[in-house]
XYZ file of C-alpha atoms in Angstrom:
161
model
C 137.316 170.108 74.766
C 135.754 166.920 75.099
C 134.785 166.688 71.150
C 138.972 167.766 70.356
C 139.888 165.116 72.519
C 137.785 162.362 71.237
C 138.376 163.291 67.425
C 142.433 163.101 68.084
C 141.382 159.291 69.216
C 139.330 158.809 66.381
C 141.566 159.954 63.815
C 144.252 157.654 64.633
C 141.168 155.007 64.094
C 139.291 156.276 61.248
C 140.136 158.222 58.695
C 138.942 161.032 56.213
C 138.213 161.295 52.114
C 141.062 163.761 52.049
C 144.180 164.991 54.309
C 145.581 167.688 54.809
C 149.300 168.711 54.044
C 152.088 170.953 55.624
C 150.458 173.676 53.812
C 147.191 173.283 54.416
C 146.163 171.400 51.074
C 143.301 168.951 50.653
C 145.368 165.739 49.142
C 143.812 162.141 48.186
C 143.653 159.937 51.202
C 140.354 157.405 51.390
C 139.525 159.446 47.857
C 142.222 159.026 45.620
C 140.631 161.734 42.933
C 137.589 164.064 42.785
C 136.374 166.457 40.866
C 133.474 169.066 40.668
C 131.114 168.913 37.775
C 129.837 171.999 35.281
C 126.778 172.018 37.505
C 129.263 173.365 40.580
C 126.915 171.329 42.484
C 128.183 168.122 41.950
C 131.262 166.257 43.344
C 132.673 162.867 42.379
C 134.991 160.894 44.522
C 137.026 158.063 43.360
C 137.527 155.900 46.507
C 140.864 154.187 47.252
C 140.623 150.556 46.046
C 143.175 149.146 48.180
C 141.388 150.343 51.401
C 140.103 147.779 54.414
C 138.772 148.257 57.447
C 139.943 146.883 60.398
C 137.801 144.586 60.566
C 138.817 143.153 57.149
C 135.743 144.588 55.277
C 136.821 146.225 51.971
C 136.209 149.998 51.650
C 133.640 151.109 49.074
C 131.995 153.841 47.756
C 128.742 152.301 48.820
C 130.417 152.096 52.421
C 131.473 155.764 52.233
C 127.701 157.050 51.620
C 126.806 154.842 54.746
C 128.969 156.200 56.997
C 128.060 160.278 55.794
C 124.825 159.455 55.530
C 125.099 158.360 59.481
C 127.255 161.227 60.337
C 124.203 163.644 58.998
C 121.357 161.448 61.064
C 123.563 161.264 63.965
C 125.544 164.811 64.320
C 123.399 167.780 64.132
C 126.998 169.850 63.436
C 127.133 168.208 59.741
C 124.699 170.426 58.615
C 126.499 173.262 59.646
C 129.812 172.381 57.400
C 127.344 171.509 54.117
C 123.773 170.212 52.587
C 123.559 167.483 50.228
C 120.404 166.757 48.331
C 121.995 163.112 47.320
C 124.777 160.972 47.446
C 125.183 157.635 45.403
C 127.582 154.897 44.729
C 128.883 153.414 42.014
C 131.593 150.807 42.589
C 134.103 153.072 43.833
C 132.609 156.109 42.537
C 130.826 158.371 45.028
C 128.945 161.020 43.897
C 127.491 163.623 46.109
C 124.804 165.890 45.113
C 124.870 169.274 47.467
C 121.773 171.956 47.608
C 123.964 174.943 46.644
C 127.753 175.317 45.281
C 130.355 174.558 47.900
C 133.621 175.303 46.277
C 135.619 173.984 48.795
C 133.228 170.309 49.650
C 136.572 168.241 49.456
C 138.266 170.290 52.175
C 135.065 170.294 54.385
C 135.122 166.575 54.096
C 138.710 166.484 55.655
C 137.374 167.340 59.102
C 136.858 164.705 61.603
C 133.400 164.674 62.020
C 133.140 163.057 58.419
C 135.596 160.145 58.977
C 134.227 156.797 57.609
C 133.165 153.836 59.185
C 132.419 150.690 58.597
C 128.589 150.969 59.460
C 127.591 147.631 59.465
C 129.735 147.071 62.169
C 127.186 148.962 64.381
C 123.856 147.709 62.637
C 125.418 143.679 63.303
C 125.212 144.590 67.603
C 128.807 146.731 68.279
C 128.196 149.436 70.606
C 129.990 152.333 68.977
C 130.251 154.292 72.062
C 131.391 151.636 74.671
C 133.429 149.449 71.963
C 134.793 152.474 69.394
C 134.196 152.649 65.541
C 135.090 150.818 63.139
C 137.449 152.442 60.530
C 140.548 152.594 58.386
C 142.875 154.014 60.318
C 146.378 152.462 61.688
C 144.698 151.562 65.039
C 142.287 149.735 66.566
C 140.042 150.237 69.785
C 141.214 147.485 72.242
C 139.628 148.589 75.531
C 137.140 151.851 76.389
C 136.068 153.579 78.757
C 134.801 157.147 80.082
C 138.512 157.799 81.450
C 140.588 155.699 78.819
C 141.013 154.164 75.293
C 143.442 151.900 74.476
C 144.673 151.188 71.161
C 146.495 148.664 69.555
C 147.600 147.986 66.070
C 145.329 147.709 62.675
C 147.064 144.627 61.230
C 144.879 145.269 57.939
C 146.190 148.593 57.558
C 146.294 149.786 54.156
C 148.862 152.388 54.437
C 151.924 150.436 55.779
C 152.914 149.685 59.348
């Protein structure tokens, strides 16, 4: 319960690679393209150039391997969706290396425990759990607590108002 709850907050705050649509299909959303390479173990995302935080920082592919690599240290539960033996960044190319083939990495990466944030955020002194993430999403933590979160608009939202 108290992980469903918190991920419906998040998600209005940060946001994932992919989405999801009526039907159930992974569709570009912070990754505009991917695709799998002959090797089946190799996926490359093209990340969404027109992407900020709401903190104004631009969205990168270099900012996407942060934030995974952060949701593997932090989240013992990443392990359990998929292994990666290596993720780089290119520009706005992420590529991510996994240990065996995962036909289905893109739609794995649509779950909430993988949306990005802007990492630096936390390494420069913000308290993630008293102040909220950082992210892409239409909203922005204004106040939180235990009992409450408040939100309030993401004026740098990327994906209209």
């Amino acid at each position: 319960e108290n992980y469903f709850s918190w991920a419906v907050v998040r998600f209005g705050i940060g946001e994932t690679l992919i989405k999801f649509d009526d039907q159930m299909k992974a569709t570009p959303w912070l990754a505009t393209s991917w695709k799998q390479g002959d090797d089946k173990l190799t996926w490359t995302f093209t990340i969404n150039d027109k992407v900020k935080f709401s903190n104004g920082n631009k969205l990168t592919a270099e900012a996407v391997k942060a934030s995974l690599e952060r949701t593997f240290a932090k989240s013992k539960r990443a392990k359990t969706f998929f292994n990666y033996t290596e993720i780089t960044a290119n520009g706005q190319e992420l590529t991510i290396k996994t240990d065996k083939e995962y036909y289905n990495l893109p739609n794995l990466l649509g779950d909430p425990l993988f949306l990005i944030m802007d990492v630096t955020a936390e390494a420069n002194g913000r308290d993630i759990a008293k102040e909220g993430p950082i992210g892409t999403g239409p909203y922005v933590v204004s106040s939180f607590t235990k009992e409450r979160a408040e939100l309030k608009r993401n004026d740098n939202y990327w994906d209209g108002k």
